[in-house]
Amino acid sequence: MARGVFITFEGGEGAGKSTQISRLCAEFDKYKVKYISVREPGGTALGEEARRLLKDFSLDPPVDQAELMLFLAARAQLVEKIIKPALEKGIHVISDRFSDSTIAYQGYGRGIDVNLIATMNNLACGNLKPDYTILLNIPQEVSLLRMRKREAATNTNADRIELAGSDFHQRVRDGFNKLAQAEPDRFIVVDAAQSVDNVWSDVWTHLKHLV
Ligand code: Z5A
């Protein structure tokens, strides 16, 4: 049996990952492609608890090293319990964020050594790498606008990481672009400032061979 394909979506906050993942799931459903969709951090009981600890403002905020290790703990659990078993059964896996987010946010954003994070990522992932990574690229001002609009529409507030400041988020964006330049065969960079339909059209162009 052929192994499933592992697809990750990356990008800054509000880039449209969840929106595009929903479109991909709908298309896979249409063609009866077997897949699962997961998000990081999350997808397991341990991962959802780590997510709560990482995002909740009311808690004592983790120091940068603790933040890194919480993301990695959530990933290790998700990879071993959910992602690898699915891929081995020939099921495609779509993940909303994965190891590149840790390099971008905790490495380029927080300033922890990116080579050290790459090694720790390998441990957490059991050396699993995505087959395709869709990087949704938007300028920061577009991202901010979308986030404010969503907060107003859903009556929610920005979380701890979203509020890390514009310099931080610019470093994260630059980090993602460096990662994409270093691995052009894996990364598919899409201009995510376009309309939802146009972004989807670009994403689908690169993934339609999977159905
Ligand atoms: N993080 C980390 O630091 N290290 C790690 O290793 C990992 C993660 C794995 C997870 O938060 C946080 O953890 C994240 C990175 C960090 N923090 N930040 N910042 P999350 O899972 O809650 O949030 P997120 O991953 O950042 O996703 P998001 O904010 O939900 O955004 P999104 O999924 O990319 O976008 P969306 O929900 O599809 O769209 C956002 C809004 O824009 C929404 O109202 C849409 O209707 C709208 N939208 C979407 N596309 C468009 C287009 N094309 N035009 C106009 N409007 C659009």
Coordinates of N, CA and C and ligand atoms in Angstrom, one line a residue:
M1 N 0.8 -1.2 0.0 CA 0.0 0.0 0.0 C 0.9 1.3 0.0
A2 N 0.5 2.3 -0.8 CA 1.3 3.5 -0.9 C 1.1 4.3 0.4
R3 N 2.1 4.9 0.9 CA 2.0 5.8 2.1 C 1.2 7.0 1.7
G4 N 0.5 7.5 2.7 CA -0.3 8.7 2.5 C 0.6 9.9 2.3
V5 N 0.1 11.0 1.8 CA 0.8 12.2 1.5 C 0.6 13.2 2.7
F6 N 1.7 13.8 3.1 CA 1.6 14.7 4.3 C 1.7 16.2 3.8
I7 N 0.7 16.9 4.0 CA 0.6 18.3 3.5 C 0.4 19.2 4.7
T8 N 1.3 20.2 4.8 CA 1.1 21.2 5.9 C 0.9 22.6 5.3
F9 N 0.1 23.4 6.1 CA -0.1 24.8 5.7 C 0.6 25.7 6.8
E10 N 1.3 26.6 6.3 CA 2.0 27.5 7.2 C 1.8 29.0 6.8
G11 N 2.2 29.9 7.7 CA 2.0 31.3 7.4 C 1.8 32.0 8.7
G12 N 1.8 33.4 8.6 CA 1.5 34.2 9.8 C 0.0 34.1 10.2
E13 N -0.3 34.7 11.3 CA -1.7 34.6 11.8 C -2.6 35.3 10.8
G14 N -3.8 34.7 10.6 CA -4.8 35.3 9.7 C -4.4 35.2 8.3
A15 N -3.5 34.3 7.9 CA -3.1 34.2 6.5 C -4.1 33.4 5.7
G16 N -5.0 32.7 6.4 CA -6.1 32.0 5.7 C -5.9 30.5 5.7
K17 N -5.1 30.0 6.6 CA -4.8 28.5 6.6 C -6.1 27.7 6.8
S18 N -6.8 28.1 7.8 CA -8.0 27.3 8.1 C -9.0 27.4 7.0
T19 N -9.1 28.5 6.4 CA -10.1 28.7 5.2 C -9.7 27.8 4.1
Q20 N -8.4 27.8 3.8 CA -7.9 27.0 2.6 C -8.0 25.5 2.9
I21 N -7.7 25.2 4.2 CA -7.8 23.7 4.6 C -9.2 23.2 4.4
S22 N -10.2 24.1 4.8 CA -11.6 23.7 4.6 C -11.9 23.4 3.2
R23 N -11.3 24.2 2.3 CA -11.6 24.0 0.8 C -10.9 22.7 0.4
L24 N -9.7 22.5 0.9 CA -9.0 21.2 0.5 C -9.8 20.0 1.0
C25 N -10.3 20.1 2.2 CA -11.1 18.9 2.7 C -12.3 18.7 1.9
A26 N -13.0 19.8 1.5 CA -14.2 19.7 0.7 C -13.9 19.0 -0.6
E27 N -12.7 19.4 -1.2 CA -12.4 18.8 -2.5 C -12.0 17.3 -2.4
F28 N -11.3 17.0 -1.3 CA -10.9 15.6 -1.1 C -12.2 14.8 -0.8
D29 N -13.2 15.4 -0.1 CA -14.4 14.7 0.1 C -15.1 14.4 -1.2
K30 N -15.1 15.4 -2.1 CA -15.8 15.3 -3.4 C -15.2 14.1 -4.2
Y31 N -13.9 13.9 -4.1 CA -13.2 12.9 -4.9 C -13.0 11.6 -4.0
K32 N -13.6 11.6 -2.8 CA -13.5 10.4 -1.9 C -12.1 10.0 -1.6
V33 N -11.2 11.0 -1.5 CA -9.9 10.8 -1.1 C -9.8 10.6 0.4
K34 N -9.1 9.6 0.9 CA -9.0 9.3 2.3 C -8.0 10.3 2.9
Y35 N -8.4 11.0 4.0 CA -7.5 12.0 4.6 C -8.0 12.3 6.0
I36 N -7.1 12.8 6.8 CA -7.5 13.4 8.1 C -6.9 14.8 8.1
S37 N -7.5 15.7 8.9 CA -7.0 17.0 9.1 C -6.8 17.3 10.6
V38 N -5.6 17.8 10.9 CA -5.2 18.1 12.2 C -4.7 19.5 12.4
R39 N -4.6 20.0 13.6 CA -4.1 21.3 13.8 C -3.0 21.3 14.9
E40 N -2.1 22.2 14.8 CA -1.0 22.3 15.8 C -1.0 23.6 16.5
P41 N -0.8 23.7 17.8 CA -0.8 22.6 18.7 C -2.2 22.0 18.9
G42 N -2.3 20.7 19.1 CA -3.6 20.1 19.3 C -3.7 18.7 18.7
G43 N -5.0 18.3 18.6 CA -5.2 17.0 17.9 C -5.1 15.8 18.8
T44 N -4.6 15.9 20.0 CA -4.6 14.8 21.0 C -4.9 15.5 22.4
A45 N -5.3 14.7 23.4 CA -5.6 15.3 24.6 C -4.4 16.1 25.2
L46 N -3.2 15.5 25.1 CA -2.0 16.3 25.5 C -1.8 17.6 24.7
G47 N -2.0 17.5 23.4 CA -1.8 18.6 22.5 C -2.8 19.7 22.8
E48 N -4.1 19.4 23.1 CA -5.1 20.4 23.3 C -4.8 21.1 24.7
E49 N -4.3 20.3 25.6 CA -3.9 20.9 26.9 C -2.7 21.8 26.8
A50 N -1.8 21.4 26.0 CA -0.6 22.3 25.7 C -1.1 23.6 25.0
R51 N -2.0 23.4 24.1 CA -2.6 24.6 23.4 C -3.2 25.6 24.4
R52 N -3.9 25.1 25.4 CA -4.6 25.9 26.4 C -3.5 26.6 27.2
L53 N -2.4 25.9 27.6 CA -1.4 26.5 28.4 C -0.6 27.6 27.6
L54 N -0.5 27.4 26.3 CA 0.3 28.3 25.4 C -0.5 29.6 25.1
K55 N -1.8 29.5 25.0 CA -2.6 30.6 24.5 C -3.3 31.4 25.6
D56 N -3.5 30.8 26.7 CA -4.3 31.4 27.7 C -3.6 32.5 28.5
F57 N -4.2 33.7 28.5 CA -3.5 34.9 29.1 C -3.6 34.9 30.6
S58 N -4.6 34.2 31.1 CA -4.8 34.3 32.6 C -3.8 33.4 33.3
L59 N -3.0 32.6 32.6 CA -2.0 31.7 33.2 C -0.7 32.4 33.3
D60 N 0.2 31.9 34.2 CA 1.6 32.4 34.2 C 2.2 32.2 32.9
P61 N 2.6 33.2 32.1 CA 3.1 32.9 30.7 C 4.4 32.1 30.7
P62 N 4.5 31.1 29.8 CA 5.7 30.3 29.8 C 6.9 31.1 29.3
V63 N 8.1 30.8 29.9 CA 9.3 31.5 29.3 C 9.6 30.9 27.9
D64 N 10.4 31.5 27.1 CA 10.6 31.1 25.7 C 10.9 29.6 25.6
Q65 N 11.8 29.1 26.5 CA 12.3 27.7 26.4 C 11.1 26.8 26.7
A66 N 10.3 27.2 27.7 CA 9.2 26.3 28.1 C 8.1 26.3 26.9
E67 N 8.0 27.5 26.3 CA 7.0 27.6 25.2 C 7.5 26.7 24.1
L68 N 8.8 26.7 23.7 CA 9.3 25.8 22.7 C 9.0 24.3 23.0
M69 N 9.3 24.0 24.3 CA 9.1 22.5 24.6 C 7.6 22.1 24.7
L70 N 6.8 23.0 25.0 CA 5.3 22.7 25.0 C 4.9 22.4 23.5
F71 N 5.3 23.3 22.6 CA 5.0 23.0 21.2 C 5.5 21.7 20.7
L72 N 6.8 21.4 21.1 CA 7.4 20.1 20.7 C 6.7 18.9 21.3
A73 N 6.3 19.0 22.6 CA 5.7 17.9 23.3 C 4.3 17.6 22.6
A74 N 3.6 18.7 22.2 CA 2.3 18.5 21.5 C 2.6 17.8 20.2
R75 N 3.6 18.2 19.5 CA 3.9 17.6 18.2 C 4.3 16.2 18.3
A76 N 5.2 15.8 19.2 CA 5.6 14.4 19.4 C 4.4 13.5 19.6
Q77 N 3.5 13.9 20.4 CA 2.3 13.1 20.7 C 1.4 13.0 19.4
L78 N 1.3 14.1 18.7 CA 0.4 14.1 17.5 C 1.1 13.2 16.4
V79 N 2.4 13.3 16.2 CA 3.1 12.5 15.2 C 2.9 11.0 15.5
E80 N 3.3 10.6 16.7 CA 3.3 9.2 17.0 C 1.9 8.6 17.0
K81 N 1.0 9.3 17.6 CA -0.4 8.8 17.9 C -1.3 8.9 16.6
I82 N -1.1 9.9 15.9 CA -2.1 10.2 14.8 C -1.5 10.3 13.4
I83 N -0.5 11.1 13.3 CA 0.0 11.3 11.9 C 0.7 10.1 11.2
K84 N 1.6 9.6 11.9 CA 2.4 8.4 11.4 C 1.4 7.2 11.1
P85 N 0.6 6.9 12.1 CA -0.3 5.7 11.8 C -1.2 6.0 10.6
A86 N -1.7 7.2 10.4 CA -2.6 7.5 9.2 C -1.8 7.4 8.0
L87 N -0.6 7.9 7.9 CA 0.2 7.9 6.7 C 0.5 6.4 6.3
E88 N 0.8 5.6 7.4 CA 1.2 4.2 7.1 C 0.0 3.5 6.5
K89 N -1.2 3.9 6.8 CA -2.4 3.3 6.3 C -2.8 3.8 4.9
G90 N -2.0 4.7 4.4 CA -2.3 5.2 3.0 C -3.2 6.4 3.1
I91 N -3.4 7.0 4.3 CA -4.4 8.1 4.4 C -3.5 9.4 4.4
H92 N -4.0 10.4 3.6 CA -3.3 11.7 3.5 C -3.5 12.4 4.8
V93 N -2.6 13.2 5.2 CA -2.7 14.0 6.4 C -2.5 15.5 6.1
I94 N -3.5 16.3 6.5 CA -3.4 17.8 6.3 C -3.2 18.4 7.7
S95 N -2.1 19.2 7.8 CA -1.9 19.8 9.2 C -1.8 21.3 9.1
D96 N -2.6 21.9 9.9 CA -2.6 23.4 10.1 C -1.5 23.7 11.0
R97 N -0.3 24.1 10.4 CA 0.9 24.3 11.1 C 1.7 23.0 11.4
F98 N 3.0 23.1 11.4 CA 3.8 21.9 11.8 C 5.2 22.5 12.2
S99 N 6.2 21.7 11.9 CA 7.6 22.0 12.5 C 8.1 23.4 12.0
D100 N 7.7 23.8 10.8 CA 8.3 25.1 10.3 C 7.8 26.2 11.1
S101 N 6.6 26.1 11.7 CA 6.1 27.2 12.6 C 7.0 27.3 13.8
T102 N 7.6 26.2 14.3 CA 8.5 26.3 15.5 C 9.8 27.1 15.1
I103 N 10.3 26.8 13.9 CA 11.5 27.5 13.5 C 11.2 29.0 13.3
A104 N 10.0 29.3 12.7 CA 9.7 30.7 12.4 C 9.4 31.4 13.7
Y105 N 8.5 30.9 14.6 CA 8.1 31.6 15.8 C 9.1 31.6 16.9
Q106 N 9.5 30.3 17.3 CA 10.4 30.2 18.4 C 11.9 30.5 18.0
G107 N 12.2 30.2 16.8 CA 13.6 30.5 16.3 C 13.7 32.0 15.8
Y108 N 13.2 32.3 14.7 CA 13.3 33.7 14.2 C 12.6 34.7 15.0
G109 N 11.4 34.3 15.5 CA 10.6 35.2 16.3 C 11.2 35.5 17.7
R110 N 11.3 34.4 18.5 CA 11.8 34.6 19.9 C 13.3 34.7 20.0
G111 N 14.0 34.1 18.9 CA 15.5 34.2 19.0 C 16.2 33.0 19.5
I112 N 15.5 31.9 19.6 CA 16.2 30.7 20.0 C 17.0 30.1 18.8
D113 N 18.1 29.5 19.0 CA 19.0 29.0 18.0 C 18.2 28.1 17.0
V114 N 18.2 28.5 15.7 CA 17.3 27.7 14.8 C 17.9 26.3 14.5
N115 N 19.2 26.2 14.6 CA 19.8 24.8 14.4 C 19.4 23.9 15.5
L116 N 19.4 24.5 16.7 CA 19.0 23.7 17.9 C 17.6 23.2 17.7
I117 N 16.7 24.2 17.3 CA 15.3 23.9 17.1 C 15.1 22.8 16.1
A118 N 15.9 22.9 15.0 CA 15.8 21.9 13.9 C 16.1 20.5 14.5
T119 N 17.1 20.4 15.3 CA 17.5 19.1 16.0 C 16.3 18.6 16.9
M120 N 15.8 19.5 17.7 CA 14.7 19.2 18.6 C 13.5 18.8 17.8
N121 N 13.2 19.5 16.7 CA 12.1 19.2 15.8 C 12.2 17.7 15.3
N122 N 13.4 17.3 14.9 CA 13.6 16.0 14.4 C 13.3 14.9 15.5
L123 N 13.7 15.3 16.7 CA 13.3 14.3 17.8 C 11.8 14.3 17.9
A124 N 11.2 15.4 17.9 CA 9.7 15.5 18.2 C 8.9 14.8 17.0
C125 N 9.5 14.9 15.8 CA 8.8 14.4 14.6 C 9.2 13.0 14.2
G126 N 10.2 12.4 14.9 CA 10.8 11.1 14.5 C 11.2 11.3 13.0
N127 N 11.8 12.4 12.7 CA 12.4 12.7 11.4 C 11.3 12.8 10.3
L128 N 10.0 12.9 10.7 CA 9.0 13.0 9.6 C 9.0 14.4 9.1
K129 N 9.0 14.5 7.8 CA 8.9 15.8 7.1 C 7.7 15.9 6.2
P130 N 7.1 17.1 6.0 CA 5.9 17.2 5.1 C 6.4 16.9 3.7
D131 N 5.5 16.3 2.9 CA 5.8 16.2 1.4 C 5.6 17.5 0.7
Y132 N 4.5 18.3 1.1 CA 4.2 19.6 0.6 C 3.9 20.5 1.7
T133 N 4.5 21.7 1.6 CA 4.1 22.8 2.6 C 3.6 24.0 1.8
I134 N 2.4 24.3 2.0 CA 1.8 25.5 1.4 C 2.1 26.7 2.3
L135 N 2.9 27.6 1.9 CA 3.1 28.8 2.7 C 2.3 30.0 2.2
L136 N 1.3 30.4 3.0 CA 0.4 31.5 2.7 C 1.1 32.8 3.1
N137 N 1.4 33.5 2.2 CA 2.2 34.7 2.4 C 1.3 36.0 2.3
I138 N 1.2 36.7 3.5 CA 0.6 38.0 3.4 C 1.3 39.1 4.1
P139 N 1.3 40.3 3.6 CA 1.9 41.4 4.4 C 1.3 41.6 5.7
Q140 N 2.1 42.1 6.7 CA 1.6 42.2 8.0 C 0.3 43.1 8.2
E141 N 0.3 44.1 7.4 CA -0.9 45.0 7.5 C -2.2 44.3 7.1
V142 N -2.1 43.4 6.1 CA -3.3 42.7 5.7 C -3.7 41.7 6.8
S143 N -2.7 41.1 7.4 CA -2.9 40.1 8.4 C -3.6 40.8 9.6
L144 N -3.1 42.0 10.0 CA -3.7 42.7 11.2 C -5.1 43.1 10.9
L145 N -5.4 43.5 9.7 CA -6.7 43.9 9.3 C -7.7 42.8 9.5
R146 N -7.3 41.6 8.9 CA -8.1 40.4 9.0 C -8.4 40.0 10.4
M147 N -7.3 40.0 11.3 CA -7.5 39.6 12.7 C -8.4 40.5 13.4
R148 N -8.3 41.8 13.2 CA -9.2 42.8 13.9 C -10.6 42.5 13.4
K149 N -10.8 42.3 12.1 CA -12.1 42.1 11.6 C -12.8 40.8 12.2
R150 N -11.9 39.8 12.3 CA -12.4 38.5 12.9 C -12.8 38.7 14.3
E151 N -11.9 39.4 15.1 CA -12.2 39.6 16.5 C -13.5 40.3 16.7
A152 N -13.7 41.3 15.8 CA -15.0 42.1 15.9 C -16.2 41.2 15.6
A153 N -16.0 40.4 14.6 CA -17.2 39.5 14.1 C -17.5 38.5 15.1
T154 N -16.4 37.9 15.8 CA -16.7 36.8 16.7 C -16.6 37.2 18.2
N155 N -16.4 38.5 18.4 CA -16.4 39.0 19.8 C -15.3 38.3 20.6
T156 N -14.1 38.1 20.0 CA -13.0 37.4 20.7 C -11.8 38.4 20.8
N157 N -10.8 38.1 21.6 CA -9.6 38.9 21.7 C -8.4 38.2 21.2
A158 N -7.4 38.9 20.8 CA -6.1 38.3 20.3 C -5.5 37.5 21.5
D159 N -4.8 36.4 21.1 CA -4.2 35.6 22.2 C -2.8 36.1 22.5
R160 N -2.1 35.4 23.4 CA -0.8 35.8 23.9 C 0.2 35.9 22.8
I161 N 0.2 34.9 21.8 CA 1.3 35.0 20.8 C 0.9 36.0 19.7
E162 N -0.4 36.2 19.4 CA -0.8 37.2 18.5 C -0.4 38.6 18.9
L163 N -0.4 38.8 20.2 CA 0.0 40.1 20.8 C 1.5 40.3 21.0
A164 N 2.3 39.5 20.4 CA 3.7 39.6 20.6 C 4.4 40.8 20.0
G165 N 3.7 41.6 19.2 CA 4.3 42.8 18.6 C 4.6 42.7 17.2
S166 N 4.7 43.8 16.5 CA 4.8 43.8 15.0 C 6.3 43.4 14.6
D167 N 7.3 43.7 15.4 CA 8.6 43.3 15.1 C 8.7 41.8 15.1
F168 N 8.2 41.2 16.2 CA 8.2 39.8 16.3 C 7.5 39.1 15.1
H169 N 6.3 39.6 14.7 CA 5.6 39.0 13.6 C 6.3 39.2 12.3
Q170 N 7.0 40.3 12.1 CA 7.8 40.5 10.9 C 9.0 39.5 10.8
R171 N 9.6 39.3 12.0 CA 10.7 38.3 12.0 C 10.2 36.9 11.6
V172 N 9.0 36.6 12.2 CA 8.3 35.3 11.8 C 8.1 35.2 10.3
R173 N 7.6 36.2 9.7 CA 7.3 36.2 8.3 C 8.6 36.0 7.5
D174 N 9.6 36.8 7.9 CA 10.9 36.7 7.2 C 11.5 35.2 7.4
G175 N 11.3 34.7 8.6 CA 11.7 33.3 8.8 C 11.1 32.3 7.9
F176 N 9.8 32.4 7.8 CA 9.1 31.5 6.8 C 9.6 31.6 5.4
N177 N 9.9 32.9 5.0 CA 10.4 33.1 3.6 C 11.8 32.4 3.5
K178 N 12.6 32.5 4.5 CA 14.0 31.9 4.5 C 13.8 30.4 4.3
L179 N 12.9 29.8 5.1 CA 12.7 28.4 5.1 C 12.2 28.0 3.7
A180 N 11.3 28.7 3.1 CA 10.8 28.4 1.7 C 11.9 28.5 0.7
Q181 N 12.8 29.5 0.8 CA 13.9 29.6 -0.1 C 14.9 28.5 0.0
A182 N 15.1 28.0 1.2 CA 16.0 26.9 1.4 C 15.5 25.5 0.9
E183 N 14.2 25.4 0.8 CA 13.6 24.1 0.4 C 12.5 24.3 -0.7
P184 N 13.0 24.8 -1.9 CA 12.0 25.1 -2.9 C 11.2 23.9 -3.4
D185 N 11.7 22.7 -3.3 CA 11.0 21.5 -3.7 C 9.8 21.2 -2.8
R186 N 9.9 21.5 -1.6 CA 8.9 21.2 -0.6 C 7.8 22.3 -0.5
F187 N 8.3 23.5 -0.5 CA 7.4 24.7 -0.3 C 6.7 25.2 -1.5
I188 N 5.5 25.5 -1.4 CA 4.7 26.1 -2.4 C 4.2 27.4 -1.8
V189 N 4.8 28.5 -2.3 CA 4.5 29.8 -1.7 C 3.3 30.5 -2.5
V190 N 2.3 30.9 -1.8 CA 1.1 31.4 -2.4 C 0.8 32.8 -1.9
D191 N 0.5 33.7 -2.8 CA 0.1 35.1 -2.4 C -1.3 35.0 -1.7
A192 N -1.3 35.1 -0.4 CA -2.5 35.0 0.3 C -3.3 36.3 0.5
A193 N -2.8 37.3 -0.1 CA -3.5 38.6 0.0 C -4.6 38.7 -1.0
Q194 N -4.7 37.7 -1.9 CA -5.7 37.7 -2.9 C -7.1 37.3 -2.3
S195 N -8.1 37.2 -3.1 CA -9.4 36.8 -2.6 C -9.3 35.3 -2.2
V196 N -10.2 34.8 -1.4 CA -10.3 33.4 -1.0 C -10.3 32.5 -2.2
D197 N -11.1 32.9 -3.2 CA -11.2 32.0 -4.4 C -9.9 32.0 -5.2
N198 N -9.2 33.1 -5.3 CA -7.9 33.1 -6.0 C -6.8 32.4 -5.3
V199 N -6.8 32.5 -4.0 CA -5.8 31.8 -3.2 C -6.1 30.3 -3.4
W200 N -7.3 29.9 -3.3 CA -7.7 28.5 -3.4 C -7.2 28.0 -4.8
S201 N -7.5 28.8 -5.8 CA -7.1 28.3 -7.2 C -5.6 28.0 -7.3
D202 N -4.8 28.9 -6.6 CA -3.3 28.6 -6.6 C -3.0 27.4 -5.8
V203 N -3.6 27.2 -4.7 CA -3.3 26.0 -3.8 C -3.7 24.8 -4.6
W204 N -4.9 24.8 -5.2 CA -5.4 23.6 -5.9 C -4.5 23.2 -7.1
T205 N -4.0 24.2 -7.8 CA -3.2 23.9 -8.9 C -2.0 23.0 -8.5
H206 N -1.5 23.2 -7.3 CA -0.4 22.4 -6.9 C -0.7 21.1 -6.2
L207 N -2.0 20.9 -5.9 CA -2.4 19.7 -5.1 C -3.3 18.8 -5.9
K208 N -3.9 19.3 -7.0 CA -4.9 18.5 -7.7 C -4.5 17.1 -8.2
H209 N -3.1 17.0 -8.4 CA -2.7 15.7 -8.8 C -2.9 14.6 -7.8
L210 N -3.3 15.0 -6.5 CA -3.5 14.0 -5.5 C -4.8 13.3 -5.5
V211 N -5.7 13.8 -6.4 CA -7.1 13.1 -6.4 C -7.1 12.2 -7.7
Ligands
Z5A1 N1 2.8 28.5 17.1 C1 4.1 28.6 17.5 O1 4.5 29.7 18.0 N2 5.0 27.6 17.3 C2 4.6 26.4 16.8 O2 5.4 25.5 16.7 C3 3.2 26.3 16.4 C4 2.4 27.3 16.5 C5 2.8 25.0 15.8 C6 -1.5 28.9 17.0 O3 -2.6 29.7 17.0 C7 -0.4 29.8 17.5 O4 0.7 29.1 17.9 C8 0.0 30.7 16.4 C9 1.4 30.3 16.0 C10 1.9 29.6 17.3 N3 0.0 32.0 16.9 N4 0.1 33.1 16.3 N5 0.1 34.1 16.0 P1 -4.0 29.3 16.2 O5 -4.0 27.9 15.7 O6 -5.1 29.8 17.0 O7 -3.9 30.4 15.0 P2 -3.2 30.5 13.7 O8 -2.5 29.2 13.4 O9 -2.3 31.7 13.8 O10 -4.4 30.7 12.7 P3 -5.5 31.8 12.6 O11 -5.2 33.0 13.3 O12 -6.8 31.1 12.9 O13 -5.4 32.1 11.1 P4 -5.6 31.3 9.7 O14 -6.1 29.9 10.0 O15 -4.3 31.4 9.0 O16 -6.7 32.1 9.0 P5 -8.3 31.9 8.8 O17 -8.9 31.5 10.1 O18 -8.5 31.0 7.7 O19 -8.7 33.4 8.4 C11 -8.5 34.5 9.3 C12 -9.6 35.5 9.0 O20 -9.4 36.0 7.7 C13 -11.0 34.9 8.9 O21 -11.9 35.8 9.4 C14 -11.2 34.6 7.4 O22 -12.6 34.6 7.1 C15 -10.5 35.7 6.8 N6 -9.8 35.4 5.5 C16 -9.2 34.2 5.2 N7 -8.7 34.2 3.9 C17 -9.1 35.4 3.4 C18 -8.8 36.1 2.2 N8 -8.2 35.5 1.2 N9 -9.3 37.3 2.0 C19 -10.0 38.0 3.0 N10 -10.2 37.4 4.2 C20 -9.8 36.2 4.4

